[in-house]
Amino acid sequence: MEAREEIEYETLQKISEILNFPVEAIKNFDEDSATNVIANTFFNNHDHSSPQFATLINNSPNFDPLDKIVELYERMLQQQKEMIDKLEKLIQRK
């Protein structure tokens, strides 16, 4: 599945149900943001006193998590509006 350019929507739905995560979040995945979230989670759950540990991971996120949540919410709303528009057009054709 990782080698594919696109994944079918039904497959995404199954994955989102298993992960309990919105399909839109998977479709709009941002690797840099995910890396920061993972690094911050890892850093916050381990001993900060280790000098080797401190050199491996940067504890300063370069984004505001609340801004990212708002951004994701806005993208999800936009996608919902687009889907409603498409459905309305389909209904008008019939």
PDB file of N, CA and C in Angstrom:
ATOM      1  N   MET A   1       0.829  -1.188   0.000  1.00  0.00           N
ATOM      2  CA  MET A   1       0.000   0.000   0.000  1.00  0.00           C
ATOM      3  C   MET A   1       0.879   1.260   0.000  1.00  0.00           C
ATOM      4  N   GLU A   2       2.035   1.211   0.644  1.00  0.00           N
ATOM      5  CA  GLU A   2       2.901   2.382   0.708  1.00  0.00           C
ATOM      6  C   GLU A   2       3.454   2.784  -0.647  1.00  0.00           C
ATOM      7  N   ALA A   3       3.550   1.845  -1.563  1.00  0.00           N
ATOM      8  CA  ALA A   3       4.116   2.132  -2.879  1.00  0.00           C
ATOM      9  C   ALA A   3       3.105   2.777  -3.824  1.00  0.00           C
ATOM     10  N   ARG A   4       1.832   2.769  -3.472  1.00  0.00           N
ATOM     11  CA  ARG A   4       0.792   3.323  -4.349  1.00  0.00           C
ATOM     12  C   ARG A   4       0.785   4.847  -4.321  1.00  0.00           C
ATOM     13  N   GLU A   5       0.399   5.415  -5.464  1.00  0.00           N
ATOM     14  CA  GLU A   5       0.216   6.863  -5.548  1.00  0.00           C
ATOM     15  C   GLU A   5      -1.034   7.297  -4.794  1.00  0.00           C
ATOM     16  N   GLU A   6      -2.109   6.497  -4.929  1.00  0.00           N
ATOM     17  CA  GLU A   6      -3.371   6.808  -4.267  1.00  0.00           C
ATOM     18  C   GLU A   6      -3.929   5.558  -3.616  1.00  0.00           C
ATOM     19  N   ILE A   7      -4.669   5.770  -2.547  1.00  0.00           N
ATOM     20  CA  ILE A   7      -5.327   4.671  -1.842  1.00  0.00           C
ATOM     21  C   ILE A   7      -6.826   4.871  -1.988  1.00  0.00           C
ATOM     22  N   GLU A   8      -7.543   3.788  -2.264  1.00  0.00           N
ATOM     23  CA  GLU A   8      -8.987   3.879  -2.445  1.00  0.00           C
ATOM     24  C   GLU A   8      -9.646   4.425  -1.179  1.00  0.00           C
ATOM     25  N   TYR A   9     -10.738   5.156  -1.393  1.00  0.00           N
ATOM     26  CA  TYR A   9     -11.444   5.790  -0.277  1.00  0.00           C
ATOM     27  C   TYR A   9     -11.942   4.748   0.727  1.00  0.00           C
ATOM     28  N   GLU A  10     -12.414   3.608   0.238  1.00  0.00           N
ATOM     29  CA  GLU A  10     -12.914   2.554   1.138  1.00  0.00           C
ATOM     30  C   GLU A  10     -11.801   2.056   2.061  1.00  0.00           C
ATOM     31  N   THR A  11     -10.602   1.928   1.518  1.00  0.00           N
ATOM     32  CA  THR A  11      -9.457   1.502   2.325  1.00  0.00           C
ATOM     33  C   THR A  11      -9.135   2.562   3.373  1.00  0.00           C
ATOM     34  N   LEU A  12      -9.172   3.827   2.959  1.00  0.00           N
ATOM     35  CA  LEU A  12      -8.935   4.909   3.919  1.00  0.00           C
ATOM     36  C   LEU A  12      -9.978   4.899   5.036  1.00  0.00           C
ATOM     37  N   GLN A  13     -11.211   4.629   4.676  1.00  0.00           N
ATOM     38  CA  GLN A  13     -12.275   4.568   5.683  1.00  0.00           C
ATOM     39  C   GLN A  13     -11.991   3.471   6.696  1.00  0.00           C
ATOM     40  N   LYS A  14     -11.574   2.303   6.227  1.00  0.00           N
ATOM     41  CA  LYS A  14     -11.262   1.194   7.131  1.00  0.00           C
ATOM     42  C   LYS A  14     -10.102   1.562   8.053  1.00  0.00           C
ATOM     43  N   ILE A  15      -9.071   2.168   7.485  1.00  0.00           N
ATOM     44  CA  ILE A  15      -7.914   2.575   8.281  1.00  0.00           C
ATOM     45  C   ILE A  15      -8.337   3.608   9.322  1.00  0.00           C
ATOM     46  N   SER A  16      -9.141   4.578   8.915  1.00  0.00           N
ATOM     47  CA  SER A  16      -9.571   5.624   9.845  1.00  0.00           C
ATOM     48  C   SER A  16     -10.417   5.051  10.978  1.00  0.00           C
ATOM     49  N   GLU A  17     -11.239   4.051  10.673  1.00  0.00           N
ATOM     50  CA  GLU A  17     -12.043   3.419  11.718  1.00  0.00           C
ATOM     51  C   GLU A  17     -11.153   2.676  12.714  1.00  0.00           C
ATOM     52  N   ILE A  18     -10.168   1.959  12.194  1.00  0.00           N
ATOM     53  CA  ILE A  18      -9.255   1.214  13.066  1.00  0.00           C
ATOM     54  C   ILE A  18      -8.451   2.164  13.954  1.00  0.00           C
ATOM     55  N   LEU A  19      -7.963   3.243  13.362  1.00  0.00           N
ATOM     56  CA  LEU A  19      -7.145   4.209  14.113  1.00  0.00           C
ATOM     57  C   LEU A  19      -7.986   5.193  14.913  1.00  0.00           C
ATOM     58  N   ASN A  20      -9.303   5.191  14.658  1.00  0.00           N
ATOM     59  CA  ASN A  20     -10.203   6.167  15.280  1.00  0.00           C
ATOM     60  C   ASN A  20      -9.706   7.585  14.980  1.00  0.00           C
ATOM     61  N   PHE A  21      -9.492   7.818  13.687  1.00  0.00           N
ATOM     62  CA  PHE A  21      -8.898   9.052  13.197  1.00  0.00           C
ATOM     63  C   PHE A  21      -9.641   9.464  11.938  1.00  0.00           C
ATOM     64  N   PRO A  22      -9.965  10.747  11.732  1.00  0.00           N
ATOM     65  CA  PRO A  22     -10.741  11.158  10.547  1.00  0.00           C
ATOM     66  C   PRO A  22     -10.011  10.876   9.232  1.00  0.00           C
ATOM     67  N   VAL A  23     -10.751  10.475   8.228  1.00  0.00           N
ATOM     68  CA  VAL A  23     -10.191  10.236   6.891  1.00  0.00           C
ATOM     69  C   VAL A  23      -9.501  11.500   6.384  1.00  0.00           C
ATOM     70  N   GLU A  24     -10.120  12.662   6.627  1.00  0.00           N
ATOM     71  CA  GLU A  24      -9.547  13.934   6.159  1.00  0.00           C
ATOM     72  C   GLU A  24      -8.165  14.175   6.758  1.00  0.00           C
ATOM     73  N   ALA A  25      -7.964  13.778   7.997  1.00  0.00           N
ATOM     74  CA  ALA A  25      -6.658  13.956   8.625  1.00  0.00           C
ATOM     75  C   ALA A  25      -5.611  13.082   7.942  1.00  0.00           C
ATOM     76  N   ILE A  26      -6.014  11.900   7.524  1.00  0.00           N
ATOM     77  CA  ILE A  26      -5.089  11.020   6.810  1.00  0.00           C
ATOM     78  C   ILE A  26      -4.796  11.587   5.425  1.00  0.00           C
ATOM     79  N   LYS A  27      -5.837  12.051   4.730  1.00  0.00           N
ATOM     80  CA  LYS A  27      -5.662  12.598   3.385  1.00  0.00           C
ATOM     81  C   LYS A  27      -4.814  13.869   3.402  1.00  0.00           C
ATOM     82  N   ASN A  28      -4.918  14.665   4.465  1.00  0.00           N
ATOM     83  CA  ASN A  28      -4.197  15.933   4.551  1.00  0.00           C
ATOM     84  C   ASN A  28      -2.942  15.821   5.415  1.00  0.00           C
ATOM     85  N   PHE A  29      -2.396  14.629   5.515  1.00  0.00           N
ATOM     86  CA  PHE A  29      -1.230  14.367   6.342  1.00  0.00           C
ATOM     87  C   PHE A  29      -0.060  15.268   5.947  1.00  0.00           C
ATOM     88  N   ASP A  30       0.578  15.843   6.949  1.00  0.00           N
ATOM     89  CA  ASP A  30       1.744  16.703   6.740  1.00  0.00           C
ATOM     90  C   ASP A  30       2.907  16.075   7.501  1.00  0.00           C
ATOM     91  N   GLU A  31       3.917  15.602   6.781  1.00  0.00           N
ATOM     92  CA  GLU A  31       5.021  14.862   7.387  1.00  0.00           C
ATOM     93  C   GLU A  31       5.782  15.699   8.417  1.00  0.00           C
ATOM     94  N   ASP A  32       6.025  16.971   8.143  1.00  0.00           N
ATOM     95  CA  ASP A  32       6.768  17.821   9.092  1.00  0.00           C
ATOM     96  C   ASP A  32       6.014  17.970  10.409  1.00  0.00           C
ATOM     97  N   SER A  33       4.716  18.193  10.332  1.00  0.00           N
ATOM     98  CA  SER A  33       3.914  18.342  11.540  1.00  0.00           C
ATOM     99  C   SER A  33       3.887  17.046  12.335  1.00  0.00           C
ATOM    100  N   ALA A  34       3.719  15.938  11.634  1.00  0.00           N
ATOM    101  CA  ALA A  34       3.696  14.638  12.314  1.00  0.00           C
ATOM    102  C   ALA A  34       5.024  14.359  12.996  1.00  0.00           C
ATOM    103  N   THR A  35       6.122  14.697  12.342  1.00  0.00           N
ATOM    104  CA  THR A  35       7.442  14.492  12.938  1.00  0.00           C
ATOM    105  C   THR A  35       7.575  15.302  14.216  1.00  0.00           C
ATOM    106  N   ASN A  36       7.110  16.543  14.197  1.00  0.00           N
ATOM    107  CA  ASN A  36       7.185  17.380  15.393  1.00  0.00           C
ATOM    108  C   ASN A  36       6.330  16.822  16.523  1.00  0.00           C
ATOM    109  N   VAL A  37       5.137  16.352  16.197  1.00  0.00           N
ATOM    110  CA  VAL A  37       4.261  15.784  17.225  1.00  0.00           C
ATOM    111  C   VAL A  37       4.908  14.552  17.843  1.00  0.00           C
ATOM    112  N   ILE A  38       5.453  13.679  17.015  1.00  0.00           N
ATOM    113  CA  ILE A  38       6.102  12.465  17.520  1.00  0.00           C
ATOM    114  C   ILE A  38       7.313  12.830  18.366  1.00  0.00           C
ATOM    115  N   ALA A  39       8.121  13.755  17.879  1.00  0.00           N
ATOM    116  CA  ALA A  39       9.311  14.157  18.635  1.00  0.00           C
ATOM    117  C   ALA A  39       8.930  14.764  19.980  1.00  0.00           C
ATOM    118  N   ASN A  40       7.923  15.607  19.989  1.00  0.00           N
ATOM    119  CA  ASN A  40       7.504  16.236  21.248  1.00  0.00           C
ATOM    120  C   ASN A  40       6.903  15.227  22.209  1.00  0.00           C
ATOM    121  N   THR A  41       6.142  14.282  21.696  1.00  0.00           N
ATOM    122  CA  THR A  41       5.570  13.240  22.538  1.00  0.00           C
ATOM    123  C   THR A  41       6.686  12.392  23.134  1.00  0.00           C
ATOM    124  N   PHE A  42       7.638  12.005  22.303  1.00  0.00           N
ATOM    125  CA  PHE A  42       8.764  11.195  22.753  1.00  0.00           C
ATOM    126  C   PHE A  42       9.571  11.950  23.789  1.00  0.00           C
ATOM    127  N   PHE A  43       9.843  13.203  23.520  1.00  0.00           N
ATOM    128  CA  PHE A  43      10.666  14.021  24.403  1.00  0.00           C
ATOM    129  C   PHE A  43       9.970  14.247  25.739  1.00  0.00           C
ATOM    130  N   ASN A  44       8.673  14.461  25.728  1.00  0.00           N
ATOM    131  CA  ASN A  44       7.947  14.744  26.961  1.00  0.00           C
ATOM    132  C   ASN A  44       7.736  13.515  27.832  1.00  0.00           C
ATOM    133  N   ASN A  45       7.937  12.327  27.268  1.00  0.00           N
ATOM    134  CA  ASN A  45       7.725  11.096  28.030  1.00  0.00           C
ATOM    135  C   ASN A  45       9.025  10.426  28.454  1.00  0.00           C
ATOM    136  N   HIS A  46      10.149  11.108  28.357  1.00  0.00           N
ATOM    137  CA  HIS A  46      11.434  10.506  28.701  1.00  0.00           C
ATOM    138  C   HIS A  46      12.260  11.442  29.569  1.00  0.00           C
ATOM    139  N   ASP A  47      13.355  10.902  30.064  1.00  0.00           N
ATOM    140  CA  ASP A  47      14.252  11.627  30.958  1.00  0.00           C
ATOM    141  C   ASP A  47      15.009  12.709  30.187  1.00  0.00           C
ATOM    142  N   HIS A  48      14.846  13.941  30.601  1.00  0.00           N
ATOM    143  CA  HIS A  48      15.493  15.070  29.918  1.00  0.00           C
ATOM    144  C   HIS A  48      16.939  15.254  30.360  1.00  0.00           C
ATOM    145  N   SER A  49      17.350  14.573  31.402  1.00  0.00           N
ATOM    146  CA  SER A  49      18.688  14.813  31.940  1.00  0.00           C
ATOM    147  C   SER A  49      19.781  14.134  31.125  1.00  0.00           C
ATOM    148  N   SER A  50      19.444  13.188  30.287  1.00  0.00           N
ATOM    149  CA  SER A  50      20.438  12.471  29.496  1.00  0.00           C
ATOM    150  C   SER A  50      20.995  13.381  28.406  1.00  0.00           C
ATOM    151  N   PRO A  51      22.311  13.630  28.417  1.00  0.00           N
ATOM    152  CA  PRO A  51      22.894  14.506  27.383  1.00  0.00           C
ATOM    153  C   PRO A  51      22.772  13.914  25.981  1.00  0.00           C
ATOM    154  N   GLN A  52      22.862  12.583  25.861  1.00  0.00           N
ATOM    155  CA  GLN A  52      22.713  11.959  24.547  1.00  0.00           C
ATOM    156  C   GLN A  52      21.297  12.178  24.020  1.00  0.00           C
ATOM    157  N   PHE A  53      20.343  12.085  24.908  1.00  0.00           N
ATOM    158  CA  PHE A  53      18.945  12.261  24.524  1.00  0.00           C
ATOM    159  C   PHE A  53      18.691  13.681  24.042  1.00  0.00           C
ATOM    160  N   ALA A  54      19.256  14.645  24.740  1.00  0.00           N
ATOM    161  CA  ALA A  54      19.035  16.054  24.396  1.00  0.00           C
ATOM    162  C   ALA A  54      19.577  16.386  23.012  1.00  0.00           C
ATOM    163  N   THR A  55      20.624  15.718  22.580  1.00  0.00           N
ATOM    164  CA  THR A  55      21.177  16.015  21.257  1.00  0.00           C
ATOM    165  C   THR A  55      20.400  15.346  20.135  1.00  0.00           C
ATOM    166  N   LEU A  56      19.607  14.327  20.456  1.00  0.00           N
ATOM    167  CA  LEU A  56      18.883  13.598  19.416  1.00  0.00           C
ATOM    168  C   LEU A  56      17.615  14.291  18.956  1.00  0.00           C
ATOM    169  N   ILE A  57      16.913  14.939  19.882  1.00  0.00           N
ATOM    170  CA  ILE A  57      15.590  15.466  19.557  1.00  0.00           C
ATOM    171  C   ILE A  57      15.477  16.919  19.983  1.00  0.00           C
ATOM    172  N   ASN A  58      14.877  17.716  19.126  1.00  0.00           N
ATOM    173  CA  ASN A  58      14.641  19.124  19.428  1.00  0.00           C
ATOM    174  C   ASN A  58      13.318  19.247  20.162  1.00  0.00           C
ATOM    175  N   ASN A  59      13.318  19.821  21.353  1.00  0.00           N
ATOM    176  CA  ASN A  59      12.106  19.940  22.159  1.00  0.00           C
ATOM    177  C   ASN A  59      11.308  21.202  21.835  1.00  0.00           C
ATOM    178  N   SER A  60      11.766  21.995  20.913  1.00  0.00           N
ATOM    179  CA  SER A  60      11.076  23.240  20.585  1.00  0.00           C
ATOM    180  C   SER A  60      10.270  23.066  19.305  1.00  0.00           C
ATOM    181  N   PRO A  61       8.970  22.869  19.425  1.00  0.00           N
ATOM    182  CA  PRO A  61       8.190  22.730  18.188  1.00  0.00           C
ATOM    183  C   PRO A  61       8.215  24.031  17.400  1.00  0.00           C
ATOM    184  N   ASN A  62       8.209  23.919  16.084  1.00  0.00           N
ATOM    185  CA  ASN A  62       8.242  25.123  15.259  1.00  0.00           C
ATOM    186  C   ASN A  62       6.839  25.501  14.781  1.00  0.00           C
ATOM    187  N   PHE A  63       5.806  25.063  15.529  1.00  0.00           N
ATOM    188  CA  PHE A  63       4.443  25.417  15.195  1.00  0.00           C
ATOM    189  C   PHE A  63       3.615  25.460  16.469  1.00  0.00           C
ATOM    190  N   ASP A  64       2.505  26.151  16.386  1.00  0.00           N
ATOM    191  CA  ASP A  64       1.568  26.210  17.504  1.00  0.00           C
ATOM    192  C   ASP A  64       0.521  25.119  17.283  1.00  0.00           C
ATOM    193  N   PRO A  65       0.433  24.126  18.173  1.00  0.00           N
ATOM    194  CA  PRO A  65      -0.516  23.028  17.981  1.00  0.00           C
ATOM    195  C   PRO A  65      -1.958  23.502  17.793  1.00  0.00           C
ATOM    196  N   LEU A  66      -2.349  24.548  18.486  1.00  0.00           N
ATOM    197  CA  LEU A  66      -3.710  25.060  18.345  1.00  0.00           C
ATOM    198  C   LEU A  66      -3.945  25.587  16.933  1.00  0.00           C
ATOM    199  N   ASP A  67      -2.954  26.253  16.363  1.00  0.00           N
ATOM    200  CA  ASP A  67      -3.070  26.725  14.981  1.00  0.00           C
ATOM    201  C   ASP A  67      -3.252  25.552  14.025  1.00  0.00           C
ATOM    202  N   LYS A  68      -2.542  24.470  14.262  1.00  0.00           N
ATOM    203  CA  LYS A  68      -2.650  23.294  13.402  1.00  0.00           C
ATOM    204  C   LYS A  68      -4.036  22.659  13.519  1.00  0.00           C
ATOM    205  N   ILE A  69      -4.597  22.641  14.721  1.00  0.00           N
ATOM    206  CA  ILE A  69      -5.942  22.093  14.910  1.00  0.00           C
ATOM    207  C   ILE A  69      -6.958  22.947  14.165  1.00  0.00           C
ATOM    208  N   VAL A  70      -6.828  24.258  14.285  1.00  0.00           N
ATOM    209  CA  VAL A  70      -7.737  25.174  13.581  1.00  0.00           C
ATOM    210  C   VAL A  70      -7.583  24.989  12.076  1.00  0.00           C
ATOM    211  N   GLU A  71      -6.350  24.873  11.615  1.00  0.00           N
ATOM    212  CA  GLU A  71      -6.085  24.681  10.189  1.00  0.00           C
ATOM    213  C   GLU A  71      -6.728  23.380   9.688  1.00  0.00           C
ATOM    214  N   LEU A  72      -6.567  22.307  10.442  1.00  0.00           N
ATOM    215  CA  LEU A  72      -7.181  21.035  10.075  1.00  0.00           C
ATOM    216  C   LEU A  72      -8.701  21.159  10.047  1.00  0.00           C
ATOM    217  N   TYR A  73      -9.273  21.803  11.052  1.00  0.00           N
ATOM    218  CA  TYR A  73     -10.724  21.989  11.121  1.00  0.00           C
ATOM    219  C   TYR A  73     -11.224  22.776   9.911  1.00  0.00           C
ATOM    220  N   GLU A  74     -10.517  23.832   9.542  1.00  0.00           N
ATOM    221  CA  GLU A  74     -10.913  24.649   8.390  1.00  0.00           C
ATOM    222  C   GLU A  74     -10.848  23.839   7.096  1.00  0.00           C
ATOM    223  N   ARG A  75      -9.795  23.010   6.954  1.00  0.00           N
ATOM    224  CA  ARG A  75      -9.697  22.165   5.756  1.00  0.00           C
ATOM    225  C   ARG A  75     -10.835  21.162   5.714  1.00  0.00           C
ATOM    226  N   MET A  76     -11.167  20.592   6.867  1.00  0.00           N
ATOM    227  CA  MET A  76     -12.267  19.624   6.922  1.00  0.00           C
ATOM    228  C   MET A  76     -13.591  20.299   6.568  1.00  0.00           C
ATOM    229  N   LEU A  77     -13.808  21.513   7.059  1.00  0.00           N
ATOM    230  CA  LEU A  77     -15.025  22.250   6.709  1.00  0.00           C
ATOM    231  C   LEU A  77     -15.093  22.543   5.217  1.00  0.00           C
ATOM    232  N   GLN A  78     -13.969  22.942   4.643  1.00  0.00           N
ATOM    233  CA  GLN A  78     -13.924  23.226   3.209  1.00  0.00           C
ATOM    234  C   GLN A  78     -14.242  21.973   2.404  1.00  0.00           C
ATOM    235  N   GLN A  79     -13.680  20.847   2.803  1.00  0.00           N
ATOM    236  CA  GLN A  79     -13.966  19.597   2.102  1.00  0.00           C
ATOM    237  C   GLN A  79     -15.438  19.228   2.231  1.00  0.00           C
ATOM    238  N   GLN A  80     -15.997  19.472   3.398  1.00  0.00           N
ATOM    239  CA  GLN A  80     -17.416  19.179   3.606  1.00  0.00           C
ATOM    240  C   GLN A  80     -18.277  20.062   2.696  1.00  0.00           C
ATOM    241  N   LYS A  81     -17.928  21.345   2.589  1.00  0.00           N
ATOM    242  CA  LYS A  81     -18.669  22.256   1.719  1.00  0.00           C
ATOM    243  C   LYS A  81     -18.576  21.803   0.264  1.00  0.00           C
ATOM    244  N   GLU A  82     -17.383  21.382  -0.157  1.00  0.00           N
ATOM    245  CA  GLU A  82     -17.205  20.908  -1.522  1.00  0.00           C
ATOM    246  C   GLU A  82     -18.047  19.658  -1.781  1.00  0.00           C
ATOM    247  N   MET A  83     -18.081  18.761  -0.808  1.00  0.00           N
ATOM    248  CA  MET A  83     -18.878  17.546  -0.953  1.00  0.00           C
ATOM    249  C   MET A  83     -20.364  17.883  -1.036  1.00  0.00           C
ATOM    250  N   ILE A  84     -20.830  18.816  -0.225  1.00  0.00           N
ATOM    251  CA  ILE A  84     -22.234  19.235  -0.261  1.00  0.00           C
ATOM    252  C   ILE A  84     -22.563  19.843  -1.622  1.00  0.00           C
ATOM    253  N   ASP A  85     -21.669  20.684  -2.135  1.00  0.00           N
ATOM    254  CA  ASP A  85     -21.882  21.278  -3.465  1.00  0.00           C
ATOM    255  C   ASP A  85     -21.999  20.198  -4.539  1.00  0.00           C
ATOM    256  N   LYS A  86     -21.108  19.212  -4.480  1.00  0.00           N
ATOM    257  CA  LYS A  86     -21.157  18.127  -5.462  1.00  0.00           C
ATOM    258  C   LYS A  86     -22.461  17.348  -5.348  1.00  0.00           C
ATOM    259  N   LEU A  87     -22.873  17.072  -4.140  1.00  0.00           N
ATOM    260  CA  LEU A  87     -24.120  16.327  -3.936  1.00  0.00           C
ATOM    261  C   LEU A  87     -25.332  17.132  -4.420  1.00  0.00           C
ATOM    262  N   GLU A  88     -25.335  18.440  -4.164  1.00  0.00           N
ATOM    263  CA  GLU A  88     -26.427  19.280  -4.643  1.00  0.00           C
ATOM    264  C   GLU A  88     -26.495  19.285  -6.161  1.00  0.00           C
ATOM    265  N   LYS A  89     -25.349  19.327  -6.829  1.00  0.00           N
ATOM    266  CA  LYS A  89     -25.316  19.286  -8.282  1.00  0.00           C
ATOM    267  C   LYS A  89     -25.857  17.948  -8.805  1.00  0.00           C
ATOM    268  N   LEU A  90     -25.492  16.880  -8.131  1.00  0.00           N
ATOM    269  CA  LEU A  90     -26.002  15.559  -8.528  1.00  0.00           C
ATOM    270  C   LEU A  90     -27.510  15.478  -8.369  1.00  0.00           C
ATOM    271  N   ILE A  91     -28.011  16.031  -7.284  1.00  0.00           N
ATOM    272  CA  ILE A  91     -29.455  16.024  -7.039  1.00  0.00           C
ATOM    273  C   ILE A  91     -30.181  16.845  -8.094  1.00  0.00           C
ATOM    274  N   GLN A  92     -29.636  17.977  -8.474  1.00  0.00           N
ATOM    275  CA  GLN A  92     -30.273  18.845  -9.468  1.00  0.00           C
ATOM    276  C   GLN A  92     -30.331  18.185 -10.842  1.00  0.00           C
ATOM    277  N   ARG A  93     -29.370  17.335 -11.144  1.00  0.00           N
ATOM    278  CA  ARG A  93     -29.350  16.646 -12.434  1.00  0.00           C
ATOM    279  C   ARG A  93     -30.485  15.632 -12.551  1.00  0.00           C
ATOM    280  N   LYS A  94     -30.890  15.084 -11.421  1.00  0.00           N
ATOM    281  CA  LYS A  94     -31.926  14.047 -11.444  1.00  0.00           C
ATOM    282  C   LYS A  94     -33.264  14.614 -11.312  1.00  0.00           C
TER     283      LYS A  94
END
